[in-house]
CSV table of C-alpha atoms in Angstrom, one decimal:
chain,number,residue,atom,x,y,z
S,1,MET,CA,19.1,53.1,81.2
S,2,VAL,CA,18.1,49.5,80.8
S,3,ARG,CA,14.4,48.6,80.0
S,4,ILE,CA,12.6,45.3,80.2
S,5,ARG,CA,10.5,45.2,77.1
S,6,LEU,CA,8.9,43.0,74.4
S,7,ARG,CA,10.9,42.1,71.2
S,8,ARG,CA,8.6,41.0,68.4
S,9,ILE,CA,9.4,37.7,66.6
S,10,GLY,CA,7.2,35.4,64.5
S,11,LEU,CA,5.7,35.6,61.0
S,12,LYS,CA,3.6,38.4,59.6
S,13,GLY,CA,0.3,38.5,61.3
S,14,GLN,CA,1.4,35.9,63.9
S,15,PRO,CA,3.3,37.8,66.6
S,16,THR,CA,5.2,36.2,69.4
S,17,TYR,CA,7.3,38.2,71.8
S,18,ARG,CA,10.5,37.7,73.7
S,19,ILE,CA,10.8,39.6,76.9
S,20,VAL,CA,14.3,41.1,76.9
S,21,ALA,CA,16.5,43.5,78.9
S,22,ALA,CA,17.7,46.1,76.4
S,23,ASP,CA,19.2,49.6,76.4
S,24,LYS,CA,16.5,52.3,76.2
S,25,GLU,CA,18.1,53.7,73.0
S,26,ALA,CA,18.2,50.4,71.1
S,27,PRO,CA,15.5,49.7,68.5
S,28,ARG,CA,12.6,47.4,69.3
S,29,ASP,CA,13.9,44.4,67.5
S,30,GLY,CA,17.6,45.5,67.7
S,31,ARG,CA,20.4,44.8,70.2
S,32,PHE,CA,19.5,43.5,73.6
S,33,LEU,CA,21.4,42.4,76.7
S,34,GLU,CA,19.6,39.2,77.7
S,35,ILE,CA,16.5,37.2,76.9
S,36,LEU,CA,14.3,37.0,80.1
S,37,GLY,CA,11.3,35.1,78.8
S,38,VAL,CA,8.7,34.5,76.1
S,39,TYR,CA,5.1,35.7,75.6
S,40,ASN,CA,2.7,34.3,73.1
S,41,PRO,CA,-0.7,36.2,73.1
S,42,ARG,CA,-2.2,34.0,70.3
S,43,THR,CA,-2.8,31.0,72.5
S,44,ASN,CA,-5.8,30.8,74.8
S,45,PRO,CA,-4.8,31.5,77.6
S,46,ALA,CA,-1.7,33.4,76.6
S,47,THR,CA,1.6,31.6,77.1
S,48,ILE,CA,4.0,33.3,79.4
S,49,LYS,CA,7.4,31.7,80.3
S,50,LEU,CA,9.7,33.8,82.4
S,51,ASN,CA,13.1,33.5,83.9
S,52,GLU,CA,12.1,35.2,87.2
S,53,ASP,CA,15.4,35.2,89.0
S,54,ARG,CA,17.0,37.1,86.1
S,55,ILE,CA,14.1,39.5,86.0
S,56,TYR,CA,14.6,40.2,89.7
S,57,HIS,CA,18.3,40.7,89.1
S,58,TRP,CA,17.7,43.3,86.4
S,59,MET,CA,15.0,45.1,88.3
S,60,LYS,CA,17.1,45.1,91.5
S,61,ASN,CA,19.8,46.9,89.4
S,62,GLY,CA,17.5,49.6,88.1
S,63,ALA,CA,15.9,48.2,85.0
S,64,GLN,CA,12.4,49.5,84.4
S,65,PRO,CA,9.7,47.5,82.5
S,66,THR,CA,7.8,49.2,79.7
S,67,GLU,CA,4.1,49.5,79.9
S,68,SER,CA,3.4,46.5,77.8
S,69,ALA,CA,6.1,44.4,79.6
S,70,ALA,CA,4.7,45.5,82.9
S,71,GLN,CA,1.2,44.2,81.9
S,72,VAL,CA,2.7,40.8,81.0
S,73,LEU,CA,4.7,40.7,84.3
S,74,LYS,CA,1.7,41.7,86.3
S,75,SER,CA,-0.6,39.0,84.7
S,76,ALA,CA,2.1,36.4,85.5
S,77,GLY,CA,2.3,37.7,89.1
S,78,THR,CA,6.0,38.6,88.8
S,79,LEU,CA,5.6,42.2,90.0
S,80,GLU,CA,3.9,41.2,93.2
S,81,ARG,CA,6.6,38.6,93.9
S,82,PHE,CA,9.3,41.3,93.1
S,83,GLU,CA,7.8,43.5,95.8
S,84,ARG,CA,8.1,40.6,98.3
S,85,PHE,CA,11.7,40.0,97.1
S,86,LYS,CA,12.5,43.7,97.9
S,87,LYS,CA,11.2,43.2,101.4
S,88,GLY,CA,13.7,40.3,101.9
S,89,GLU,CA,12.0,37.1,100.9
S,90,ALA,CA,14.3,34.4,99.5
S,91,VAL,CA,14.6,34.2,95.7
S,92,GLU,CA,14.4,30.4,95.7
S,93,THR,CA,11.0,30.5,97.4
S,94,LEU,CA,9.7,33.0,94.9
S,95,VAL,CA,11.0,31.1,91.9
S,96,GLN,CA,9.4,27.9,93.2
S,97,GLU,CA,6.1,29.7,93.6
S,98,ALA,CA,6.4,31.1,90.1
S,99,ALA,CA,7.0,27.7,88.7
S,100,ALA,CA,3.9,26.3,90.4
S,101,ALA,CA,1.9,29.3,89.1
S,102,GLU,CA,3.2,28.7,85.6
S,103,VAL,CA,2.1,25.0,85.7
S,104,LYS,CA,-1.3,26.0,86.9
S,105,ARG,CA,-1.7,28.6,84.1
S,106,ALA,CA,-0.5,26.1,81.5
S,107,ALA,CA,-3.0,23.5,82.5
S,108,PRO,CA,-5.6,23.1,79.7
S,109,ALA,CA,-9.1,24.3,80.5
S,110,LYS,CA,-11.7,21.6,80.8
S,111,THR,CA,-14.3,21.6,78.1
S,112,ARG,CA,-17.9,20.5,78.5
S,113,ASN,CA,-19.2,17.7,76.3
């Protein structure tokens, strides 16, 4: 069974994660099938970059996200868009919407002087 999960990278005490499709039996930082995105929880707000069309592909073919990966995908809005994809909405529309949401998330917060 294929799982979508987080693969830890980065220095000691400075974790960054790759979101990957990997076999359920493979170790956390071991063999994987494909890199689907990056998650950096150390930034404010957390940086999430996803290749949503590939995530849809893997989930359509039976890949299940782990609990932690599901939280990341939910915060990015990917799981909601995947439900719409299953109902027949076009992938191109959803990917464009995801790109717009990513730009909005990445915009720096305004500070008061």
